[in-house]
C-alpha positions as a LaTeX table, in Angstrom:
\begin{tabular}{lrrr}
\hline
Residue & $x$ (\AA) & $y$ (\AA) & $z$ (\AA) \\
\hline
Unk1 & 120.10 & 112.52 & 97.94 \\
Unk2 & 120.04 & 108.71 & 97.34 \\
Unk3 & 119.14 & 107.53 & 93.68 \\
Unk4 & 116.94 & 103.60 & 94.34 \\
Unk5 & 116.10 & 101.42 & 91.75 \\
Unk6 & 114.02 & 98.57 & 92.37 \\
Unk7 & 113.76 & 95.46 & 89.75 \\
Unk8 & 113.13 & 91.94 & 90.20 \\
Unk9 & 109.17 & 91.71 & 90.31 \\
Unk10 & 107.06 & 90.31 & 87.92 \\
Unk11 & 104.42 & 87.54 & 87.72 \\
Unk12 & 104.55 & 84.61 & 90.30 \\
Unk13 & 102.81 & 81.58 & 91.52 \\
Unk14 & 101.41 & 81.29 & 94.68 \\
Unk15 & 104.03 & 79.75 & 96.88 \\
Unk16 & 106.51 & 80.25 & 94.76 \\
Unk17 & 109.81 & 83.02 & 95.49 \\
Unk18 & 110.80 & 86.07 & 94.50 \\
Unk19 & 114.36 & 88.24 & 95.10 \\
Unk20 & 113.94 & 91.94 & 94.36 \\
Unk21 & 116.71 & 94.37 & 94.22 \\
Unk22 & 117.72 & 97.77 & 95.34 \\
Unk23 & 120.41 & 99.65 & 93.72 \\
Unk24 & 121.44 & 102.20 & 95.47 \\
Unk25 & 124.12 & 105.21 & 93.87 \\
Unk26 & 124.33 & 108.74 & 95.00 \\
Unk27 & 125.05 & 109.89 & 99.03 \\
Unk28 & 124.35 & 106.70 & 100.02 \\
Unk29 & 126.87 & 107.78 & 103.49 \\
Unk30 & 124.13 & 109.68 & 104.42 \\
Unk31 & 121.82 & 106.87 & 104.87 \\
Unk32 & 120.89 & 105.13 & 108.04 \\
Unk33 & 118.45 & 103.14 & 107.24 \\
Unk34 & 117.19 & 101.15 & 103.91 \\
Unk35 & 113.52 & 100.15 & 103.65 \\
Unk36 & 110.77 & 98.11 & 101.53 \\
Unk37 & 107.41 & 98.90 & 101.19 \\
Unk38 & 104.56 & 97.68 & 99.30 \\
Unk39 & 101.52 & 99.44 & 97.90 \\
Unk40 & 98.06 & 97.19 & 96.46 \\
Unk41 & 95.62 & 99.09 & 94.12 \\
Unk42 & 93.13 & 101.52 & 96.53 \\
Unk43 & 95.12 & 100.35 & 99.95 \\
Unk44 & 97.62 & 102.40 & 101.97 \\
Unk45 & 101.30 & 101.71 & 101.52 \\
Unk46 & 102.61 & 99.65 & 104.09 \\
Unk47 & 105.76 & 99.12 & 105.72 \\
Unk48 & 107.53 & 95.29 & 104.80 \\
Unk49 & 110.84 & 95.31 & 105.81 \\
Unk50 & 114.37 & 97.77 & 106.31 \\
Unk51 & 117.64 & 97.31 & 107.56 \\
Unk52 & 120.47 & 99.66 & 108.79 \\
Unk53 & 122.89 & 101.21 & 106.02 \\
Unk54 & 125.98 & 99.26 & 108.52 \\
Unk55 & 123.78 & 96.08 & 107.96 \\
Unk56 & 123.72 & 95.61 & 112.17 \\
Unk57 & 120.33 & 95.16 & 112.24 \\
Unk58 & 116.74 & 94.05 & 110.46 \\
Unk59 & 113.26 & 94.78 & 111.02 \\
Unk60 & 110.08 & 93.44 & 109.37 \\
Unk61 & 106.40 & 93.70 & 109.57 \\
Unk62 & 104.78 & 91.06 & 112.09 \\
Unk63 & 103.22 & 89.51 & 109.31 \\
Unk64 & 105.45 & 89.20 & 106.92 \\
Unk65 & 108.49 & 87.37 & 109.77 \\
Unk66 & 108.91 & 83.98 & 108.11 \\
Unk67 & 108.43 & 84.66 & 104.73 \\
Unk68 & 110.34 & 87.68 & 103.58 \\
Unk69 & 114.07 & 88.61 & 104.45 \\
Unk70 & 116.24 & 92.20 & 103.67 \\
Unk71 & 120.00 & 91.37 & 103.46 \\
Unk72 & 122.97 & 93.47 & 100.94 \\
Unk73 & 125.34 & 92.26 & 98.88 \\
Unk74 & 128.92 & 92.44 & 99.18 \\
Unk75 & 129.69 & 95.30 & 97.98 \\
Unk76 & 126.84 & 96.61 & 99.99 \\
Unk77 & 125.60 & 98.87 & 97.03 \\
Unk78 & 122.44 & 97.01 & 96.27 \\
Unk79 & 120.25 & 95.75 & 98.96 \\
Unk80 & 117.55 & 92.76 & 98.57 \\
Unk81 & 114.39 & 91.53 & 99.46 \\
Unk82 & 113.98 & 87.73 & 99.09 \\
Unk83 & 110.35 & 86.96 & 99.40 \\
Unk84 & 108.93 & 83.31 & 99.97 \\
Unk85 & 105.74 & 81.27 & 100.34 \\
Unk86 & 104.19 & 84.50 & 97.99 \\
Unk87 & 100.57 & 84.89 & 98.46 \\
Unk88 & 98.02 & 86.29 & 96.17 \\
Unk89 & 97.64 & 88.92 & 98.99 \\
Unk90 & 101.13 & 89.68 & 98.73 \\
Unk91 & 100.58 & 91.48 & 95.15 \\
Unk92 & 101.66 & 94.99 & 94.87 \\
Unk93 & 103.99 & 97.29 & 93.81 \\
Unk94 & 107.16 & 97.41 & 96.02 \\
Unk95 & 109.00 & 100.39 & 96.34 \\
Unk96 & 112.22 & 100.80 & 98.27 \\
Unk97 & 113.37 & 103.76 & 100.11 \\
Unk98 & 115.98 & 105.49 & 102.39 \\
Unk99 & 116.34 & 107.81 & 105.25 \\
Unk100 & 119.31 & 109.75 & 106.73 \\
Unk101 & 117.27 & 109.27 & 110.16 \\
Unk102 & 117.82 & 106.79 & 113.15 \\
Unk103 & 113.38 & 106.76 & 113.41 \\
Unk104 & 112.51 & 103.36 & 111.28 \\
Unk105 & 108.44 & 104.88 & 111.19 \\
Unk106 & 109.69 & 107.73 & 110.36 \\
Unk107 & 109.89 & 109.61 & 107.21 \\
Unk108 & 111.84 & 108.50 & 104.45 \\
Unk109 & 113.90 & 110.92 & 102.22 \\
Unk110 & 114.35 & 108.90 & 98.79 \\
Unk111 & 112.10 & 106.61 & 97.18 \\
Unk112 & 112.87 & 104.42 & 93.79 \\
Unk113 & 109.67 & 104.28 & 90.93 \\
Unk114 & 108.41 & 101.02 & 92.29 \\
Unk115 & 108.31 & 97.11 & 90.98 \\
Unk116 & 105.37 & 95.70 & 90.47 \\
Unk117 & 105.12 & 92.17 & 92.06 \\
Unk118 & 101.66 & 90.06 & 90.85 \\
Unk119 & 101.41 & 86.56 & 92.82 \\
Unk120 & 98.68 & 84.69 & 91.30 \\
Unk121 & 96.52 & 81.47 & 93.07 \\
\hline
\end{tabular}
């Protein structure tokens, strides 16, 4: 089990940047892979961005290449998502998660409460 809490959202202009954070405590050995997702009011939540626990490799939704990036800090207990160029469309609550499996689409086994990021025009 994997303890995530996300903070760093809040209320943004359009085009302007945000850096969220992930801090991660608990079995983090376990995990393989770290992930963001986002969730707007009466959509589906959606897959944004994850990287592997070793920090080898990145992945990001087609849309979203550009504009957002996943890295970890040095002490590789926190992990980030640095979001640029924010869109109004972009508002939602972002939630970050982990999973002790190799299958990024698959299912995730810790999730943190959410931040809630509002990007206005």
């Amino acid at each position: 089990q994997v303890q995530l809490v996300e903070s760093g959202g809040g209320l943004v202009q359009a085009g302007g940047s945000l850096r969220l954070s992930c801090a991660a405590s608990g079995r983090t050995f376990s995990t393989y892979i770290v992930g963001w997702f986002r969730q707007a009011p009466g959509k589906e939540r959606e897959f944004v961005a994850g990287m592997r626990w070793s920090g080898r490799s990145t992945y990001y939704a087609d849309s979203l290449k550009g504009r957002f990036n996943i890295s970890r800090d040095n002490a590789q207990n926190t992990v980030y998502l640095q979001m640029n160029s924010l869109k109004p469309e972009d508002t939602a609550v972002y939630y970050c998660a982990a999973t002790r499996s190799a299958n990024l689409y698959g299912k995730y086994d810790d999730w943190g409460q959410g931040t809630q990021v509002t990007v206005s025009s």
